[in-house]
mmCIF file of C-alpha atoms in Angstrom:
data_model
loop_
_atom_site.group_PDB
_atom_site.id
_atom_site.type_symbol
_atom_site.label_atom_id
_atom_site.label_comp_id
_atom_site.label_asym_id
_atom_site.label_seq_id
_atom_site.Cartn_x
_atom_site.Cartn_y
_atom_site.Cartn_z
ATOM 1 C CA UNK A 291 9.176 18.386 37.423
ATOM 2 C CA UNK A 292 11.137 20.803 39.504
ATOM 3 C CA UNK A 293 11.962 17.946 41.887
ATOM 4 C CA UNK A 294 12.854 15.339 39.136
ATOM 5 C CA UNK A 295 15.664 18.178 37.945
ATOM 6 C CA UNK A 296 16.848 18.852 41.455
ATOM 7 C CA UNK A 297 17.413 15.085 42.158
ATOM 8 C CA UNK A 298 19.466 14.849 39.244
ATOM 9 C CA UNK A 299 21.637 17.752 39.518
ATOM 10 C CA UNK A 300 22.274 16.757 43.341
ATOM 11 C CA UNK A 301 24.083 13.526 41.995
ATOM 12 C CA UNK A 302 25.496 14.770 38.533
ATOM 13 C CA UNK A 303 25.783 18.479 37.965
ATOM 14 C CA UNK A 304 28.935 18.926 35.784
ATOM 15 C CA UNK A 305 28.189 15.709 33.720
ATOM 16 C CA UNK A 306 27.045 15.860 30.244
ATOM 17 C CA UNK A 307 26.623 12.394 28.438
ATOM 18 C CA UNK A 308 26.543 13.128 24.706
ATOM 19 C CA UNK A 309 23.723 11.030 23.175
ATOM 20 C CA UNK A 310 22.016 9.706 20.196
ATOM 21 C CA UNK A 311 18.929 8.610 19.762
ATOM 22 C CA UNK A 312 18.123 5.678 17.280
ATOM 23 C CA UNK A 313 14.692 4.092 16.033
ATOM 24 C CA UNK A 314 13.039 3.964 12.986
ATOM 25 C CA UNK A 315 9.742 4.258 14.394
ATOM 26 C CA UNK A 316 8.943 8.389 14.314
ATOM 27 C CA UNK A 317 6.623 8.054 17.465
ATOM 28 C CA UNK A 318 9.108 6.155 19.584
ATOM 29 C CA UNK A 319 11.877 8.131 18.454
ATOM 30 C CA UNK A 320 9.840 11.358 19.179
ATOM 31 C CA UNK A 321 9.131 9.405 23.253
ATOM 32 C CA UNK A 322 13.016 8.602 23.722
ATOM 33 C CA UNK A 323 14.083 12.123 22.698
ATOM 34 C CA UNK A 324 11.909 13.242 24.760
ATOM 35 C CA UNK A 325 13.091 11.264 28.019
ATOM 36 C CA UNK A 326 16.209 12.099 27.220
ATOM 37 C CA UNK A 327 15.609 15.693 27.412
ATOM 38 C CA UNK A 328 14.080 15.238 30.646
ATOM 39 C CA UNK A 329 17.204 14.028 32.056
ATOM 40 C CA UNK A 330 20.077 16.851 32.735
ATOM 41 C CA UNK A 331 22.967 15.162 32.589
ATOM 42 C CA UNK A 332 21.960 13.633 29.230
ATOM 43 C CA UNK A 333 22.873 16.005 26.015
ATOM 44 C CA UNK A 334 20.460 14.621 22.711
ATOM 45 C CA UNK A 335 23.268 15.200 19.666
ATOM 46 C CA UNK A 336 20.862 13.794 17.051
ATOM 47 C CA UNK A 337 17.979 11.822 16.023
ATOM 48 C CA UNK A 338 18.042 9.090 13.658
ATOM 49 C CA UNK A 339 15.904 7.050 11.958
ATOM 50 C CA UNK A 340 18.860 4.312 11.194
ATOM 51 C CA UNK A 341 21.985 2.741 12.146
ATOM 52 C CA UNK A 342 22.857 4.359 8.532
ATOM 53 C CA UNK A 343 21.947 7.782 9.754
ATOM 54 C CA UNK A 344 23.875 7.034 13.274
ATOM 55 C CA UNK A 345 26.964 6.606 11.045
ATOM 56 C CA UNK A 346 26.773 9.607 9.787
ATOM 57 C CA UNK A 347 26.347 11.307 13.206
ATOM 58 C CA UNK A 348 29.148 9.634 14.696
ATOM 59 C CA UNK A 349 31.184 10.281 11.994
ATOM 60 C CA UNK A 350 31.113 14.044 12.326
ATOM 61 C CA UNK A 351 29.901 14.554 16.316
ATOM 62 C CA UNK A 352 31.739 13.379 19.013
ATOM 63 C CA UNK A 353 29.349 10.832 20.976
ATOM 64 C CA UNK A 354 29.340 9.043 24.280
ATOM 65 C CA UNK A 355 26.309 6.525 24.286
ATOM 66 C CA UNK A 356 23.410 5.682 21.942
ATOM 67 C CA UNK A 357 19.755 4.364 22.467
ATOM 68 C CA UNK A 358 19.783 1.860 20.032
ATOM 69 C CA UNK A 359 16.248 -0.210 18.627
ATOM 70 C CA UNK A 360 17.294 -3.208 17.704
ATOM 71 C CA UNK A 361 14.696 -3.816 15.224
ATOM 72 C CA UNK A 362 15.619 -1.469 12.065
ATOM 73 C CA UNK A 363 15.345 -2.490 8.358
ATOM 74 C CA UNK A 364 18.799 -2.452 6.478
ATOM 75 C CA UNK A 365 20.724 -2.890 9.432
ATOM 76 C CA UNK A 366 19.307 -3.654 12.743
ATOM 77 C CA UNK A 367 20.702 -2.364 15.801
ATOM 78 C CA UNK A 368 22.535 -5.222 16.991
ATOM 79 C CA UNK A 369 24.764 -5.667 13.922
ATOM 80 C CA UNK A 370 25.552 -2.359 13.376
ATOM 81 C CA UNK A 371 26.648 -2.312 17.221
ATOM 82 C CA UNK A 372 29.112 -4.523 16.052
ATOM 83 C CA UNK A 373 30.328 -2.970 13.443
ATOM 84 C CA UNK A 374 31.726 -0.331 15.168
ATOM 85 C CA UNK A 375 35.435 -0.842 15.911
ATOM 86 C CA UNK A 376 34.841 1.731 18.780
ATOM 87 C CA UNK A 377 31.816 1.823 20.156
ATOM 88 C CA UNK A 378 30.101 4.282 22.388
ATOM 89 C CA UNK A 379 28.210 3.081 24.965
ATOM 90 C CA UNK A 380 24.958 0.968 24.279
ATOM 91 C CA UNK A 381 21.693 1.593 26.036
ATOM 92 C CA UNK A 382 19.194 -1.255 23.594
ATOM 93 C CA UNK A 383 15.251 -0.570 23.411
ATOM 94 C CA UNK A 384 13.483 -3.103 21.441
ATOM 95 C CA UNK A 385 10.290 -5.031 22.136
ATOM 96 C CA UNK A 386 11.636 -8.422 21.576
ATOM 97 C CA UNK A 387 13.028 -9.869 25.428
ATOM 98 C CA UNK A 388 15.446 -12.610 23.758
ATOM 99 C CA UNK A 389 17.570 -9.960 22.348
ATOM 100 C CA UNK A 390 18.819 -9.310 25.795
ATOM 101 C CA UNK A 391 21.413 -12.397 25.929
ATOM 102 C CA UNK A 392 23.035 -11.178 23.079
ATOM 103 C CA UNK A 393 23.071 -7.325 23.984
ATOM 104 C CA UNK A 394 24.700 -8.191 26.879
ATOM 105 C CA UNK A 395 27.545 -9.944 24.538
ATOM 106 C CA UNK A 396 28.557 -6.425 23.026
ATOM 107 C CA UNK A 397 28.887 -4.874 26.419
ATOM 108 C CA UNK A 398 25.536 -3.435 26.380
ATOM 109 C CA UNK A 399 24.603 -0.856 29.953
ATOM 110 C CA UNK A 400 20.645 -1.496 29.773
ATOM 111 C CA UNK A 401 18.113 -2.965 28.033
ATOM 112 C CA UNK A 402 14.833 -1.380 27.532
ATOM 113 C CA UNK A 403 11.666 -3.417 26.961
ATOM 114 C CA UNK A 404 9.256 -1.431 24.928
ATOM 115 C CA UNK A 405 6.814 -0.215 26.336
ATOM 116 C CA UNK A 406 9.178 1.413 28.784
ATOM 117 C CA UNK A 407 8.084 4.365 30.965
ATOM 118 C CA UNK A 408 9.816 7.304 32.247
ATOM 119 C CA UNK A 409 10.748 5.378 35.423
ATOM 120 C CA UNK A 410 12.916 2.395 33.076
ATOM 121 C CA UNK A 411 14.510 5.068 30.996
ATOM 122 C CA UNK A 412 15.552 6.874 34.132
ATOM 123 C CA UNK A 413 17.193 3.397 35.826
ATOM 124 C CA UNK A 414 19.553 3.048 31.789
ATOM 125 C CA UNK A 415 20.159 6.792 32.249
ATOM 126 C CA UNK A 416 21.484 6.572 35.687
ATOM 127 C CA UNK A 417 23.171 3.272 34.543
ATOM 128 C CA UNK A 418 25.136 4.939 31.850
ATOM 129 C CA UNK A 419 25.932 7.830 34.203
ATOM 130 C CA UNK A 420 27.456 5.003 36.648
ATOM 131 C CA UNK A 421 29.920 3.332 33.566
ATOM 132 C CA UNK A 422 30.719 6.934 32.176
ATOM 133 C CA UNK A 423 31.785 7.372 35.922
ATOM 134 C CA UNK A 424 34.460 4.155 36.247
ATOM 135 C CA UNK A 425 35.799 4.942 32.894
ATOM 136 C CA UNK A 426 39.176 6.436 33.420
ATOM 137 C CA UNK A 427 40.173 10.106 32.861
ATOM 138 C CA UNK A 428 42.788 10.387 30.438
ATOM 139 C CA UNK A 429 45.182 11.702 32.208
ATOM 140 C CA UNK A 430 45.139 8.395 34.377
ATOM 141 C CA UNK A 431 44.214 5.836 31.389
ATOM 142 C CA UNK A 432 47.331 4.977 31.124
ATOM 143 C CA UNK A 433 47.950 3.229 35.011
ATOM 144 C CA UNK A 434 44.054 2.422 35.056
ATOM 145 C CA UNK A 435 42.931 -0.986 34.730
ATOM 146 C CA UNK A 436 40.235 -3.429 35.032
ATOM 147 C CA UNK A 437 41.515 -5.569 37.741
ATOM 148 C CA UNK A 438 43.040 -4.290 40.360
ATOM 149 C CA UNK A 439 44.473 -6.412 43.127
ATOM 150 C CA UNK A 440 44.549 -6.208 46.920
ATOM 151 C CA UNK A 441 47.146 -7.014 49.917
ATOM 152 C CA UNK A 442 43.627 -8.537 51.448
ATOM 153 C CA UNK A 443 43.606 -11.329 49.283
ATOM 154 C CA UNK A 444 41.209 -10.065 46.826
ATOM 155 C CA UNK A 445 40.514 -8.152 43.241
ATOM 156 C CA UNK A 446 38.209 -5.699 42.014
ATOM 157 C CA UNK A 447 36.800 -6.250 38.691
ATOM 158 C CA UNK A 448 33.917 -4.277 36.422
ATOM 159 C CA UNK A 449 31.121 -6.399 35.419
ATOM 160 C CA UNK A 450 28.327 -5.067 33.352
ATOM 161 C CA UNK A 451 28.110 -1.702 35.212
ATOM 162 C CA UNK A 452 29.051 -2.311 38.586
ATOM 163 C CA UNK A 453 32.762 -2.486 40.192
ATOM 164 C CA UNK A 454 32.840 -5.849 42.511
ATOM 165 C CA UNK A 455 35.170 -7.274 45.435
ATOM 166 C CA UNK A 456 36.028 -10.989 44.083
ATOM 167 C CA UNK A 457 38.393 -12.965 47.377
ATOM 168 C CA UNK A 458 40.911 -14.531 45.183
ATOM 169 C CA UNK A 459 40.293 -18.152 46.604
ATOM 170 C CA UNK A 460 36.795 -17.738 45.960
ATOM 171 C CA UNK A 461 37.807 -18.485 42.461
ATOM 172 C CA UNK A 462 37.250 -21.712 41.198
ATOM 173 C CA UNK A 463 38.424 -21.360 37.692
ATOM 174 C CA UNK A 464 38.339 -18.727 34.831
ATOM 175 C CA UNK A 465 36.994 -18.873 31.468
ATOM 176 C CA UNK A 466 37.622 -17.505 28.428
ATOM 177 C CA UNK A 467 35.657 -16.186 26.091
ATOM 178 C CA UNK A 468 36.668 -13.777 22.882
ATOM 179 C CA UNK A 469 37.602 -10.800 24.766
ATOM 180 C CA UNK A 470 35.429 -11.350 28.128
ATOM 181 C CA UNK A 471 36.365 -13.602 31.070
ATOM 182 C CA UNK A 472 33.854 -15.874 33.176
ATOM 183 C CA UNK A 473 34.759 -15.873 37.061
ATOM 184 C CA UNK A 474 33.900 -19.508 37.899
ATOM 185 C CA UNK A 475 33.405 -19.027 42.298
ATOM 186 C CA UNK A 476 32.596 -21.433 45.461
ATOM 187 C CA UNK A 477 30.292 -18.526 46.516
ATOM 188 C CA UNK A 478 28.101 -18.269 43.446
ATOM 189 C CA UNK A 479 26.459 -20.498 41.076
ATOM 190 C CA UNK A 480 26.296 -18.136 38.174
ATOM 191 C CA UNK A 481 30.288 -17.100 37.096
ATOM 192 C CA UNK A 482 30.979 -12.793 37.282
ATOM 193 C CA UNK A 483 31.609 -11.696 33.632
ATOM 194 C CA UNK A 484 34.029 -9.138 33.315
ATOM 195 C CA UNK A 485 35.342 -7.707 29.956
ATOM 196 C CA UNK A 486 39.609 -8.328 30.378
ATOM 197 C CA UNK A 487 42.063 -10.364 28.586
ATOM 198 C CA UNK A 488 43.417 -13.871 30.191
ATOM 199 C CA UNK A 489 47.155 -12.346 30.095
ATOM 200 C CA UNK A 490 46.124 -9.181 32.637
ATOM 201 C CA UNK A 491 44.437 -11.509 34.993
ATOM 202 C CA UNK A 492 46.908 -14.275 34.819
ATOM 203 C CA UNK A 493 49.605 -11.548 36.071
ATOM 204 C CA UNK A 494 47.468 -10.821 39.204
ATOM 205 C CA UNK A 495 46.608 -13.849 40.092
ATOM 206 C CA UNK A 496 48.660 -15.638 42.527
ATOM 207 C CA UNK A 497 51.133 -18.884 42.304
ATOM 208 C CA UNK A 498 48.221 -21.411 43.242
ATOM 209 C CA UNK A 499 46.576 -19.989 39.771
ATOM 210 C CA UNK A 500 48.008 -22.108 36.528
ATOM 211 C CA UNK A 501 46.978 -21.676 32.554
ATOM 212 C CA UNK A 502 46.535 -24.986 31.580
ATOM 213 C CA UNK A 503 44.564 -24.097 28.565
ATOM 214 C CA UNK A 504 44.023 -21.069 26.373
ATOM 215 C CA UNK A 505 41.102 -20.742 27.497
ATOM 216 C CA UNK A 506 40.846 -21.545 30.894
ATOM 217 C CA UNK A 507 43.196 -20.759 34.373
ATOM 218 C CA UNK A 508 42.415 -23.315 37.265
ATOM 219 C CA UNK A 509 42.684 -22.743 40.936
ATOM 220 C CA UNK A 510 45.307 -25.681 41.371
ATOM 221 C CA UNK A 511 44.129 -25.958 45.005
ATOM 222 C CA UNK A 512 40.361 -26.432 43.727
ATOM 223 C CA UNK A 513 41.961 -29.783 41.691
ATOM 224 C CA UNK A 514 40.142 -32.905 43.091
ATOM 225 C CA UNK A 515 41.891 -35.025 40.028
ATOM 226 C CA UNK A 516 44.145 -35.387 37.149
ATOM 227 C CA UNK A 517 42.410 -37.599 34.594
ATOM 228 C CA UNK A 518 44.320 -38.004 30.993
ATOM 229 C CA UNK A 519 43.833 -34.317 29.128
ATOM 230 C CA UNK A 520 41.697 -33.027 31.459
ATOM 231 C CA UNK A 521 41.638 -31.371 35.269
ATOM 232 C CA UNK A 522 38.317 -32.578 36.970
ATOM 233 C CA UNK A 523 37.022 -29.787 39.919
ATOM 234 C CA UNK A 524 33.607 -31.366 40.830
ATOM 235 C CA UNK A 525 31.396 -34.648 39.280
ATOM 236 C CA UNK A 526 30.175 -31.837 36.991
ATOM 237 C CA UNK A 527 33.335 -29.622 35.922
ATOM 238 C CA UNK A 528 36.159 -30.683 33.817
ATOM 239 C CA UNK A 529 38.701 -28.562 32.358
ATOM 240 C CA UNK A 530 41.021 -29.651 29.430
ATOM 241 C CA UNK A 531 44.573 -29.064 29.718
ATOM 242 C CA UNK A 532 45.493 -27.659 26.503
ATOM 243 C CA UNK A 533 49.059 -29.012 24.755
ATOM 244 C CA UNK A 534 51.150 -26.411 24.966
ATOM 245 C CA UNK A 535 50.423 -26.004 28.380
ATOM 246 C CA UNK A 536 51.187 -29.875 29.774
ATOM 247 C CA UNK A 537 54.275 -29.388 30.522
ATOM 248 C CA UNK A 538 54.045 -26.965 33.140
ATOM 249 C CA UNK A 539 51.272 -28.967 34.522
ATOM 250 C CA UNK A 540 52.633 -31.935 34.880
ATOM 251 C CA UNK A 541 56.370 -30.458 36.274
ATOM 252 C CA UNK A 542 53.435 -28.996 39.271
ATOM 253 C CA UNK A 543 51.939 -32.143 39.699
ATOM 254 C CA UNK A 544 55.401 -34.017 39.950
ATOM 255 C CA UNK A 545 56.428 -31.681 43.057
ATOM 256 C CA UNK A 546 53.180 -33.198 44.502
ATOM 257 C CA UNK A 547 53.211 -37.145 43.579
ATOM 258 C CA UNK A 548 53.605 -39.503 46.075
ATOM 259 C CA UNK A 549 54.631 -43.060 44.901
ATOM 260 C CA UNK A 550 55.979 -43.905 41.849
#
């Protein structure tokens, strides 16, 4: 025990995450209070036996993250998640695996399969500790952002908890999706997910990057052809080119027609 506390306050030992624990089964709400309290940097606020309670709590305590069962009569964990307008941050435990998809929609940091030992809840907690940590201070909120580009030819962007290097022509194409963004890239077959707005990207991308949709910004060099409404990339990726963005397409693809 003295070692587990020692590790922790070696890497953390002026952080205190404000938490709440949530799950209406008493046993496994007694086990995750109890992990939590075996974690330093993690502060238990309250337990609670609903998402109904939780309101309450947040209501009247200021909080930074919640362990959240999904599974919770009256309101399950998922939909009260987004209900918030602000959430804190969202650590799920549940026993059912195909929530995980859709926990990762509402920006969730972990996802705990029950059973979960001491050794899972420690890899959310240190998870959490890692997104309180790129969260910016508020007296630098104001110039922070989630996208930040580089003279090298390349942007850093937070996905899920993690801060990654992206090279700019790596980027195939980018997709939107309600208020997250899919990183379409030559390097990867699965696209980086990143929660940011079209306009903020669009601005720091560079002039071989067009919006020819609402929902989608194409690498114009990545174009292998123009076909009707539509952009085609590979034999297995077409993009639509929305109306009201035609026209500036097709004034770019006049400065490049040859013939008539």
């Amino acid at each position: 025990m003295l070692h587990f506390c020692s590790f922790f306050c070696t890497f953390a030992p002026c952080m205190s995450i404000r938490v709440i624990a949530i799950d209406d089964e008493p046993l496994a709400l007694q086990q995750l209070a109890a992990y939590i309290k075996k974690v330093p940097f993690l502060e238990l606020v309250a337990q609670c036996q609903s998402a109904l309670e939780a309101i309450d709590v947040l209501n009247s305590e200021p909080v930074d993250a919640m362990f959240c069962d999904i599974n919770m009569p009256d309101l399950n964990g998922m939909d009260f998640v987004k209900s918030l307008s602000v959430p804190p941050l969202i650590v799920f435990t549940t026993a059912y695996s195909e929530y995980a998809i859709e926990g990762f929609k509402v920006n969730a940091v972990d996802y705990l399969l029950k059973p979960f030992g001491l050794q899972d809840f420690m890899r959310a907690a240190n998870r959490l500790k890692d997104r309180i940590a790129l969260q910016p201070s508020p007296a630098g909120e104001a110039a922070a952002t989630a996208v930040s580009a580089q003279e090298d030819g390349s942007i850093f962007v937070k996905t899920d908890y993690r801060v990654v290097k992206v090279a700019i022509q790596d980027i195939r194409y980018v997709e939107g999706m309600s208020e997250y963004l899919k990183l379409h890239l030559d390097s990867q077959p699965k696209p980086i997910v990143t929660l940011l707005s079209m306009k903020m990207l669009e601005e720091r991308l560079p002039q071989n990057f067009m919006r020819i949709h609402r929902s989608y910004i194409v690498n114009l060099d990545k174009i292998q052809e123009v076909n009707k409404n539509r952009v085609i990339l590979d034999a297995d990726t077409y993009l639509p080119i929305g109306d009201s963005y035609k026209e500036q397409f097709n004034r770019y693809i006049d400065t490049k027609f040859l013939g008539k």
